[in-house]
Coordinates of C-alpha atoms in Angstrom, one line a residue:
M1 CA 123.5 95.6 57.9
G2 CA 122.3 96.3 61.4
K3 CA 125.8 97.2 62.7
N4 CA 125.6 100.1 60.4
L5 CA 123.0 101.7 62.7
T6 CA 124.2 100.4 66.1
Q7 CA 128.0 101.1 66.0
G8 CA 130.1 104.1 65.9
I9 CA 129.9 107.6 67.4
D10 CA 128.0 109.0 64.4
K11 CA 125.2 106.4 65.0
A12 CA 124.5 107.7 68.5
P13 CA 121.2 109.4 67.3
Q14 CA 120.0 106.1 65.9
R15 CA 120.9 104.2 69.1
S16 CA 119.0 106.7 71.1
L17 CA 115.9 105.7 69.1
Y18 CA 116.5 102.1 69.7
K19 CA 116.9 103.0 73.5
A20 CA 113.4 104.7 73.3
L21 CA 112.2 101.2 72.3
G22 CA 113.7 99.8 75.5
M23 CA 116.6 98.2 73.8
S24 CA 119.7 97.5 75.9
D25 CA 123.5 97.9 74.8
D26 CA 123.8 94.0 74.8
E27 CA 120.7 93.6 72.5
L28 CA 122.1 96.2 70.1
K29 CA 125.3 94.3 69.7
K30 CA 123.5 91.3 68.4
P31 CA 122.2 90.8 64.9
L32 CA 118.9 92.6 64.4
I33 CA 116.2 90.4 62.9
A34 CA 112.8 91.6 61.5
V35 CA 109.9 89.4 62.2
I36 CA 107.2 90.5 59.7
S37 CA 103.9 89.2 60.7
A38 CA 100.5 89.5 59.0
K39 CA 98.7 89.3 62.4
S40 CA 95.2 90.9 62.1
E41 CA 91.8 90.4 63.6
I42 CA 89.9 90.2 60.3
V43 CA 91.7 87.2 58.7
P44 CA 91.1 83.7 60.2
G45 CA 94.4 82.6 58.9
H46 CA 96.2 85.4 60.7
I47 CA 94.4 86.0 64.0
H48 CA 96.7 83.7 65.8
L49 CA 100.0 84.9 64.3
D50 CA 101.0 86.8 67.5
R51 CA 101.6 83.3 69.0
I52 CA 103.7 82.3 66.1
S53 CA 105.7 85.6 66.2
D54 CA 106.2 85.2 69.9
A55 CA 107.6 81.6 69.3
V56 CA 110.0 83.0 66.5
K57 CA 111.2 85.7 68.9
A58 CA 111.9 83.1 71.5
G59 CA 113.9 81.1 68.9
I60 CA 115.8 84.3 67.8
Y61 CA 116.7 85.3 71.4
A62 CA 117.8 81.7 72.3
A63 CA 120.1 81.8 69.2
G64 CA 121.7 85.1 70.0
G65 CA 119.7 87.6 68.1
T66 CA 117.4 90.5 68.7
P67 CA 114.0 90.5 67.1
F68 CA 111.6 93.3 66.1
V69 CA 108.0 92.5 65.1
I70 CA 106.7 94.5 62.1
P71 CA 103.1 94.2 60.8
S72 CA 101.9 93.5 57.3
I73 CA 98.6 93.8 55.7
G74 CA 96.6 91.0 54.3
V75 CA 93.4 90.5 52.5
C76 CA 91.1 87.5 53.3
D77 CA 90.2 86.1 50.0
G78 CA 87.2 84.3 51.4
I79 CA 85.7 87.4 52.9
A80 CA 86.6 89.5 49.7
M81 CA 85.1 86.9 47.4
G82 CA 82.3 87.9 45.2
H83 CA 82.4 91.7 45.5
A84 CA 84.7 94.6 44.6
G85 CA 87.0 93.7 47.5
M86 CA 88.4 90.9 45.4
K87 CA 89.7 93.4 43.1
Y88 CA 92.4 94.3 45.8
S89 CA 93.5 90.8 46.6
L90 CA 96.2 90.1 43.9
P91 CA 97.2 93.7 43.8
S92 CA 97.9 93.5 47.5
R93 CA 100.7 91.1 46.8
E94 CA 102.6 94.1 45.2
L95 CA 101.9 96.4 48.1
I96 CA 103.1 93.8 50.5
A97 CA 106.3 93.2 48.6
D98 CA 107.0 97.0 48.4
S99 CA 106.3 97.3 52.2
V100 CA 108.7 94.5 53.1
E101 CA 111.3 96.0 50.9
S102 CA 110.8 99.3 52.4
M103 CA 111.0 98.3 56.0
L104 CA 113.9 96.0 55.7
I105 CA 116.1 98.5 53.9
G106 CA 114.7 101.4 55.9
H107 CA 115.8 99.8 59.1
A108 CA 118.9 98.0 58.0
F109 CA 118.1 94.5 59.3
D110 CA 120.5 91.8 59.3
G111 CA 117.9 89.1 58.6
V112 CA 114.1 88.5 58.5
V113 CA 111.6 85.9 59.5
L114 CA 108.5 86.1 57.4
I115 CA 105.1 85.0 59.1
P116 CA 102.4 85.0 56.4
N117 CA 99.6 82.5 56.1
C118 CA 97.1 83.3 53.4
D119 CA 97.0 83.6 49.6
K120 CA 98.8 86.8 48.4
I121 CA 100.6 87.4 51.7
V122 CA 102.9 84.4 51.3
P123 CA 104.4 85.3 47.8
G124 CA 104.2 89.1 48.6
M125 CA 106.3 88.9 51.6
L126 CA 108.9 86.6 49.9
M127 CA 109.1 88.8 46.8
G128 CA 110.1 91.8 49.0
A129 CA 112.6 89.8 51.0
V130 CA 114.2 88.5 47.7
R131 CA 114.6 92.1 46.4
V132 CA 116.6 93.1 49.7
N133 CA 118.4 89.6 49.6
I134 CA 119.3 89.4 53.3
P135 CA 119.1 86.1 55.2
T136 CA 115.4 85.0 55.2
V137 CA 113.3 82.1 56.7
V138 CA 109.4 81.7 56.2
V139 CA 107.3 80.0 58.7
S140 CA 103.4 80.2 58.0
G141 CA 100.7 80.2 60.5
G142 CA 99.5 76.8 59.4
P143 CA 96.2 75.3 58.0
M144 CA 92.9 75.3 59.8
E145 CA 91.4 72.1 61.0
S146 CA 88.5 70.7 58.9
G147 CA 84.9 71.2 59.9
V148 CA 82.6 68.2 60.3
V149 CA 79.1 68.1 59.2
N150 CA 77.0 64.8 59.2
G151 CA 80.1 62.8 59.7
H152 CA 81.8 64.4 56.6
K153 CA 84.8 66.7 56.7
V154 CA 83.8 70.2 55.3
S155 CA 85.7 73.4 54.4
L156 CA 85.3 76.8 52.9
S157 CA 84.6 75.4 49.4
T158 CA 81.9 73.3 50.8
M159 CA 80.3 76.4 52.2
F160 CA 80.3 78.2 48.9
E161 CA 79.0 75.1 47.0
A162 CA 76.2 74.9 49.6
V163 CA 75.0 78.2 48.5
G164 CA 74.4 76.9 45.0
A165 CA 72.8 73.7 46.5
T166 CA 70.4 75.7 48.6
Q167 CA 69.5 77.9 45.5
A168 CA 68.7 74.7 43.6
G169 CA 66.6 73.3 46.3
K170 CA 68.9 70.5 47.2
M171 CA 69.7 71.8 50.7
S172 CA 67.3 73.5 53.2
R173 CA 68.1 76.9 54.8
A174 CA 68.4 75.1 58.1
E175 CA 71.1 72.9 56.7
L176 CA 72.9 75.8 55.2
D177 CA 72.8 77.6 58.6
Y178 CA 74.2 74.6 60.5
M179 CA 77.1 74.3 57.9
E180 CA 77.8 78.0 58.3
N181 CA 78.3 77.5 62.0
H182 CA 80.5 74.4 61.8
C183 CA 82.4 74.7 58.5
C184 CA 85.4 76.8 59.8
P185 CA 86.1 75.7 63.3
G186 CA 88.9 78.1 64.1
C187 CA 92.1 79.8 63.2
G188 CA 94.4 78.9 60.3
S189 CA 94.4 78.9 56.5
C190 CA 91.4 77.3 54.9
C191 CA 92.1 73.5 55.2
G192 CA 92.2 72.2 51.6
M193 CA 94.8 72.4 48.8
Y194 CA 93.8 76.0 48.2
T195 CA 96.2 78.8 47.3
A196 CA 97.6 79.5 50.8
N197 CA 98.4 75.9 51.6
S198 CA 99.6 75.3 48.1
M199 CA 102.2 78.0 48.5
N200 CA 103.1 77.1 52.1
C201 CA 103.9 73.6 50.8
L202 CA 105.9 74.9 47.8
L203 CA 107.9 77.0 50.1
E204 CA 109.1 73.8 51.8
T205 CA 110.1 72.5 48.4
L206 CA 111.9 75.7 47.5
G207 CA 113.9 75.3 50.7
I208 CA 113.1 78.8 52.0
A209 CA 110.8 77.2 54.8
L210 CA 111.2 74.3 57.1
P211 CA 109.7 70.9 56.5
G212 CA 106.1 70.8 57.9
N213 CA 105.5 74.6 57.0
G214 CA 102.5 73.7 54.7
T215 CA 100.9 70.9 56.7
V216 CA 101.3 71.3 60.5
L217 CA 98.0 72.5 61.9
A218 CA 97.7 76.1 63.1
T219 CA 96.4 74.9 66.5
S220 CA 99.1 72.4 67.1
A221 CA 102.1 72.6 69.6
E222 CA 104.2 71.5 66.7
R223 CA 103.4 74.7 64.9
I224 CA 104.9 76.7 67.8
R225 CA 108.0 74.5 67.8
L226 CA 108.4 74.9 64.1
A227 CA 108.2 78.7 64.7
K228 CA 111.0 78.4 67.3
L229 CA 113.0 76.5 64.8
A230 CA 112.6 79.3 62.2
G231 CA 114.1 81.6 64.8
K232 CA 117.0 79.3 65.3
Y233 CA 117.7 78.8 61.6
I234 CA 117.6 82.6 60.7
M235 CA 120.5 83.0 63.1
K236 CA 122.4 80.3 61.3
A237 CA 121.6 81.8 58.0
V238 CA 122.8 85.3 59.3
A239 CA 126.0 83.7 60.6
D240 CA 126.7 81.9 57.3
D241 CA 125.5 84.7 55.2
V242 CA 123.0 82.5 53.3
T243 CA 120.6 84.7 51.3
P244 CA 117.4 83.9 49.5
R245 CA 118.8 84.1 46.0
M246 CA 121.4 81.5 47.0
I247 CA 118.4 79.1 47.8
L248 CA 115.9 80.2 45.2
T249 CA 117.8 78.9 42.1
E250 CA 116.2 77.7 38.8
D251 CA 116.7 74.2 40.1
A252 CA 114.8 75.1 43.2
F253 CA 111.9 76.5 41.1
R254 CA 112.0 73.4 38.9
N255 CA 111.6 71.3 42.1
A256 CA 108.7 73.5 43.1
I257 CA 106.9 73.1 39.7
A258 CA 107.3 69.3 40.0
C259 CA 105.8 69.4 43.5
D260 CA 103.0 71.7 42.2
N261 CA 102.0 69.1 39.8
A262 CA 102.3 66.2 42.3
I263 CA 100.0 67.7 44.9
G264 CA 97.4 69.2 42.6
A265 CA 98.1 72.7 43.9
S266 CA 96.0 75.8 43.1
T267 CA 96.4 77.5 39.7
N268 CA 97.4 80.6 41.6
S269 CA 100.6 79.0 42.4
V270 CA 101.6 79.4 38.8
L271 CA 101.1 83.1 39.1
H272 CA 103.1 83.3 42.3
L273 CA 106.0 81.1 41.4
I274 CA 106.5 83.1 38.3
A275 CA 106.3 86.3 40.3
I276 CA 108.9 85.2 43.0
A277 CA 111.1 83.8 40.2
N278 CA 111.0 87.2 38.5
E279 CA 112.4 88.9 41.6
C280 CA 115.3 86.4 41.4
G281 CA 116.0 87.2 37.7
I282 CA 114.7 83.8 36.8
E283 CA 112.1 83.4 33.9
L284 CA 109.5 80.7 34.3
T285 CA 107.2 79.9 31.4
Y286 CA 103.9 78.0 30.8
D287 CA 106.0 75.7 28.6
M288 CA 108.2 74.8 31.6
F289 CA 105.1 74.1 33.7
Q290 CA 103.6 72.0 31.0
K291 CA 106.7 70.0 30.3
A292 CA 106.9 69.3 34.1
A293 CA 103.2 68.3 34.1
D294 CA 103.8 65.8 31.3
V295 CA 106.1 63.7 33.2
T296 CA 105.2 64.4 36.8
P297 CA 102.6 62.0 38.3
N298 CA 99.8 63.4 40.4
L299 CA 100.3 61.8 43.8
C300 CA 97.6 63.3 46.0
K301 CA 94.1 64.7 45.7
L302 CA 93.0 66.8 48.6
S303 CA 90.0 69.0 49.3
P304 CA 88.2 70.4 47.3
A305 CA 88.5 67.2 45.1
T306 CA 88.2 64.8 48.2
E307 CA 87.7 65.0 51.9
Y308 CA 91.4 64.7 52.7
D309 CA 92.8 67.8 54.1
M310 CA 96.2 69.3 54.9
D311 CA 96.4 67.5 58.2
A312 CA 95.9 64.2 56.4
L313 CA 98.6 65.0 54.0
G314 CA 100.9 65.9 56.9
K315 CA 100.2 62.7 58.8
A316 CA 100.7 60.6 55.6
G317 CA 104.2 61.9 55.3
G318 CA 103.9 65.5 54.2
I319 CA 105.7 67.2 51.4
M320 CA 109.0 65.6 52.3
A321 CA 107.5 62.2 51.6
I322 CA 106.2 63.4 48.2
L323 CA 109.6 64.9 47.3
K324 CA 111.4 61.7 48.2
E325 CA 109.0 59.7 46.0
L326 CA 109.5 62.1 43.1
S327 CA 113.1 61.9 43.5
R328 CA 113.0 58.1 42.9
K329 CA 112.0 59.0 39.3
G330 CA 114.6 61.7 38.9
L331 CA 112.0 64.5 39.1
I332 CA 113.7 66.4 42.1
N333 CA 117.1 67.8 42.4
G334 CA 118.0 67.0 46.0
K335 CA 121.3 68.9 46.0
V336 CA 119.8 72.4 46.2
K337 CA 120.4 74.4 49.3
T338 CA 117.7 75.1 52.1
V339 CA 117.5 77.3 55.1
T340 CA 118.6 74.5 57.4
G341 CA 122.1 74.8 56.0
G342 CA 121.8 71.4 54.4
T343 CA 120.5 70.2 51.2
L344 CA 116.9 69.4 50.2
E345 CA 117.8 65.7 50.0
Q346 CA 119.0 65.8 53.6
S347 CA 115.5 67.2 54.6
Y348 CA 113.6 64.4 52.9
K349 CA 115.9 61.4 53.2
D350 CA 114.1 60.0 56.3
A351 CA 110.6 60.8 55.1
E352 CA 108.2 58.0 54.4
I353 CA 104.7 57.6 52.9
T354 CA 102.6 56.3 55.9
D355 CA 99.3 56.4 54.3
P356 CA 99.2 55.4 50.6
A357 CA 95.5 56.4 50.4
V358 CA 96.5 60.0 50.8
I359 CA 99.9 60.0 49.0
H360 CA 100.2 57.6 46.2
T361 CA 103.5 56.2 44.8
C362 CA 104.9 57.1 41.4
D363 CA 104.3 53.5 40.5
A364 CA 100.5 53.8 41.3
P365 CA 99.7 57.5 40.9
L366 CA 96.2 59.0 40.6
S367 CA 97.3 60.2 37.2
P368 CA 100.5 59.7 35.2
T369 CA 100.5 63.4 34.5
G370 CA 100.4 66.4 36.8
G371 CA 97.6 68.3 38.5
L372 CA 97.9 71.4 36.3
A373 CA 97.3 71.8 32.6
F374 CA 98.1 74.6 30.2
L375 CA 96.0 75.3 27.2
K376 CA 96.5 77.4 24.0
G377 CA 94.4 78.2 21.0
N378 CA 92.7 81.0 19.2
I379 CA 91.0 82.2 22.3
A380 CA 94.1 82.0 24.5
E381 CA 97.2 82.6 22.3
G382 CA 99.2 83.5 25.4
G383 CA 97.9 80.6 27.3
A384 CA 95.4 79.5 30.0
V385 CA 95.5 77.4 33.0
V386 CA 93.2 74.7 34.5
K387 CA 93.5 72.5 37.7
R388 CA 93.2 69.2 35.7
S389 CA 93.2 67.2 38.9
A390 CA 89.8 68.8 39.9
V391 CA 88.1 68.2 36.6
C392 CA 85.9 65.2 36.2
E393 CA 86.8 62.7 33.4
K394 CA 83.9 63.6 31.1
M395 CA 84.8 67.2 31.1
L396 CA 88.4 66.9 30.0
K397 CA 87.1 67.0 26.3
F398 CA 84.1 69.2 26.0
T399 CA 82.4 71.3 23.3
G400 CA 79.8 73.8 24.5
V401 CA 77.8 76.8 23.7
A402 CA 79.0 80.2 24.9
K403 CA 77.2 82.3 27.5
C404 CA 79.0 85.6 27.8
Y405 CA 79.2 88.0 30.8
N406 CA 81.4 91.1 31.1
S407 CA 81.8 90.7 35.0
E408 CA 81.6 88.0 37.7
E409 CA 78.5 89.7 39.1
E410 CA 76.7 89.3 35.8
A411 CA 77.7 85.6 35.6
V412 CA 76.6 84.9 39.2
R413 CA 73.2 86.5 38.7
A414 CA 72.7 84.5 35.6
I415 CA 73.7 81.2 37.4
M416 CA 71.4 81.8 40.3
A417 CA 68.6 82.7 38.0
G418 CA 68.8 79.4 36.3
E419 CA 70.0 80.8 33.0
I420 CA 72.9 78.4 32.5
K421 CA 72.1 74.9 31.2
P422 CA 73.9 71.7 30.6
G423 CA 76.1 72.1 27.5
N424 CA 77.0 75.8 28.2
V425 CA 80.4 77.4 28.5
V426 CA 80.3 80.3 30.8
V427 CA 82.5 83.1 29.6
I428 CA 83.5 85.8 32.1
R429 CA 85.7 88.6 30.7
Y430 CA 87.1 91.9 31.8
E431 CA 88.3 90.4 35.0
G432 CA 92.0 90.1 33.9
P433 CA 94.9 91.9 35.8
K434 CA 94.4 95.1 33.7
G435 CA 90.8 94.9 32.9
G436 CA 89.3 94.0 36.4
P437 CA 91.4 95.4 37.4
G438 CA 93.0 93.0 39.9
M439 CA 92.2 89.5 38.3
R440 CA 89.5 88.5 40.7
E441 CA 89.0 84.9 41.8
M442 CA 85.8 83.2 40.7
L443 CA 84.9 80.9 43.5
S444 CA 81.3 82.2 43.8
P445 CA 80.2 81.2 40.1
T446 CA 82.2 78.0 40.0
S447 CA 80.9 76.9 43.4
A448 CA 77.4 77.8 42.5
L449 CA 77.7 75.5 39.4
V450 CA 79.0 72.7 41.5
G451 CA 76.2 73.1 44.1
M452 CA 73.6 73.1 41.4
G453 CA 75.1 69.9 40.0
L454 CA 76.3 71.4 36.8
D455 CA 80.0 71.0 37.2
S456 CA 79.9 67.7 35.1
S457 CA 78.1 69.5 32.2
V458 CA 79.1 73.2 32.2
A459 CA 82.6 74.7 31.7
L460 CA 83.8 78.1 32.6
I461 CA 86.5 80.2 31.0
T462 CA 87.8 83.7 32.2
D463 CA 90.6 86.0 31.9
G464 CA 90.3 86.3 35.6
R465 CA 91.5 83.5 38.0
F466 CA 90.2 80.8 40.4
S467 CA 90.5 80.1 44.0
G468 CA 92.3 76.9 44.9
A469 CA 89.0 75.8 46.3
T470 CA 87.5 75.7 42.7
R471 CA 86.8 72.4 41.1
G472 CA 85.3 71.5 37.7
A473 CA 86.2 72.5 34.1
A474 CA 87.2 76.0 35.2
I475 CA 89.8 77.5 33.0
G476 CA 91.5 80.7 33.9
H477 CA 94.3 83.2 33.2
V478 CA 93.1 83.4 29.6
A479 CA 95.7 85.7 27.8
P480 CA 95.6 88.1 26.1
E481 CA 92.7 89.3 28.4
A482 CA 89.7 91.2 27.0
A483 CA 90.9 94.5 28.2
A484 CA 94.1 94.1 26.2
G485 CA 92.3 93.2 23.0
G486 CA 92.2 89.4 23.5
K487 CA 89.8 87.2 21.6
I488 CA 87.9 86.3 24.7
G489 CA 86.3 89.7 24.2
I490 CA 84.9 89.0 20.8
I491 CA 83.0 85.7 21.8
K492 CA 79.2 85.9 21.3
D493 CA 76.4 84.1 22.9
G494 CA 75.7 80.9 20.9
D495 CA 79.3 80.4 19.7
K496 CA 80.7 77.0 20.1
I497 CA 84.0 76.7 22.2
K498 CA 86.1 73.5 22.1
I499 CA 88.0 72.4 25.1
D500 CA 90.5 69.6 25.0
I501 CA 92.4 69.5 28.3
P502 CA 94.6 66.5 27.4
A503 CA 95.7 68.0 24.2
G504 CA 96.1 71.5 25.7
K505 CA 93.6 73.1 23.4
L506 CA 91.1 76.0 23.8
D507 CA 89.4 77.2 20.7
L508 CA 86.5 79.3 19.5
D509 CA 84.8 77.2 16.8
V510 CA 84.1 80.2 14.5
P511 CA 85.6 80.7 10.9
A512 CA 88.7 82.7 10.8
K513 CA 87.2 85.3 8.5
E514 CA 84.4 85.9 11.0
I515 CA 87.0 86.3 13.9
A516 CA 89.0 88.8 11.9
A517 CA 85.8 90.8 11.2
R518 CA 84.9 90.9 14.8
L519 CA 88.4 91.9 15.8
K520 CA 88.3 94.8 13.4
K521 CA 85.2 96.2 15.1
F522 CA 86.3 95.3 18.6
K523 CA 86.9 98.1 21.1
P524 CA 87.7 96.8 24.6
A525 CA 85.5 98.2 27.5
E526 CA 87.1 100.4 30.0
S527 CA 86.9 99.8 33.7
N528 CA 87.6 103.3 34.8
P529 CA 89.3 102.4 38.1
T530 CA 90.4 104.9 40.7
G531 CA 93.0 105.1 43.6
Y532 CA 95.6 102.2 43.8
L533 CA 93.8 100.2 41.2
L534 CA 94.2 103.0 38.6
R535 CA 98.0 102.9 39.1
Y536 CA 98.0 99.1 39.1
S537 CA 96.0 98.8 35.9
Y538 CA 98.6 101.0 34.1
L539 CA 101.7 99.1 35.6
V540 CA 100.5 95.4 35.7
T541 CA 101.8 92.7 33.3
D542 CA 99.7 89.8 32.0
A543 CA 99.0 86.5 33.8
P544 CA 101.8 84.5 31.8
H545 CA 104.3 87.0 33.3
G546 CA 102.9 86.6 36.9
A547 CA 100.8 89.8 36.9
V548 CA 103.8 91.6 38.4
M549 CA 104.5 95.3 38.0
K550 CA 106.4 96.4 34.9
K551 CA 110.1 97.0 35.4
K552 CA 110.4 99.5 32.5
F553 CA 108.1 102.1 31.4

């Protein structure tokens, strides 16, 4: 593509603009490579990405290309959590995808290296690159180191839970302040198996990122070497004309779904895998995820469920060791292509599990079934998702009394005021993709419940979603959502809700005639958004379809 702008008499005007950038004739004869970086000074996972992009550029130059750094927006979910800013987090994924598409086509690049790190930026960048379908390599900024407080590893989820503990009188304000100053020690994506790290691990499995992408620390020299390798491999992909859709096949996505269940990834990974696959013309369904969960063992349990962090996973053998272990049971197709030019099997053939306490074997798994579970019932006819690996045993089957709230803020106020009691099911609605709009994450209410010691006696269901840092019986993505007329909108305080995660059931225990009568009178509340969110609310699909924008109107 780049040669279309750098060769021929008629392209002299374009070349003059490249010359204004300081480009030489020799540089313009080489493949032109976009380096799209989410570097910013407001996101801890992105503040160091200039170092990563410099290393990528060095790798591109060394391999015979000419790199150009392009910025991308990125919302920090941790900073956006618990207020109106979170309404923009998931919608920003679509803005990022659109901007990547625009820049790559607008400037006729030959290839692209994507440098995201956090949450929606990872899938957003890849979605845009898949649309354009030029050679692509992803290298993330890497995970943050864990904080240490009183000899224990802590992370952002610990900080959110500490708020609830302080509110409940279980932690002093001085202890909270100390944790605040030691919880997040430096740059990188928050260090547990949260959404960012889940996606960065799954990109290894998809073959569009190099081994180590999800686990090598942001602060390590190895991360810089990995970025240089990304520069090398993008030039190989350009030379061989290997495009994302050659790599991101249905078999590759099935591998990712298996890995997703094995590592106990964030429930957000379901949204994002569906969305990326949609750009490839591949349909992923909840049934596909559930079938994979039924046969894929859960091999590791990381923060927030344990103190093991991403660094521990990497040192124990990383994602490649997990893939090799899954391949022993026929759960991975190792013949799929990767950006290395080889197969996935070639990437994991020499990997070994070096710490069985962190990565279990298929013969001695943490659970014989995967880390995710998908529920259906009269509340969720379209489905709902829960991170089963983060739910305590006694909450896998639970019947509770509903306490209903029409926004996250209402629910948090009730929790902090002590209104939620053991045996309750907190229902948070009008937080779906259309109704929020924006499908906010609910880390504040779930963490408050954990901090107050209620995670083993209280469940939560929502048409919104959860951070990967969430633990407990937190069931999200309930579809249809309340704003679309879903039955979650007709639940009343005092109703009984039956949850059976092993059986995949989520039901309102109310007579069918009563449900029909309520539906007859039900008129969904309107959110009356403005600006970008107004357009988003009109165009967004539901959670089972990845909350992507409609392709037909």
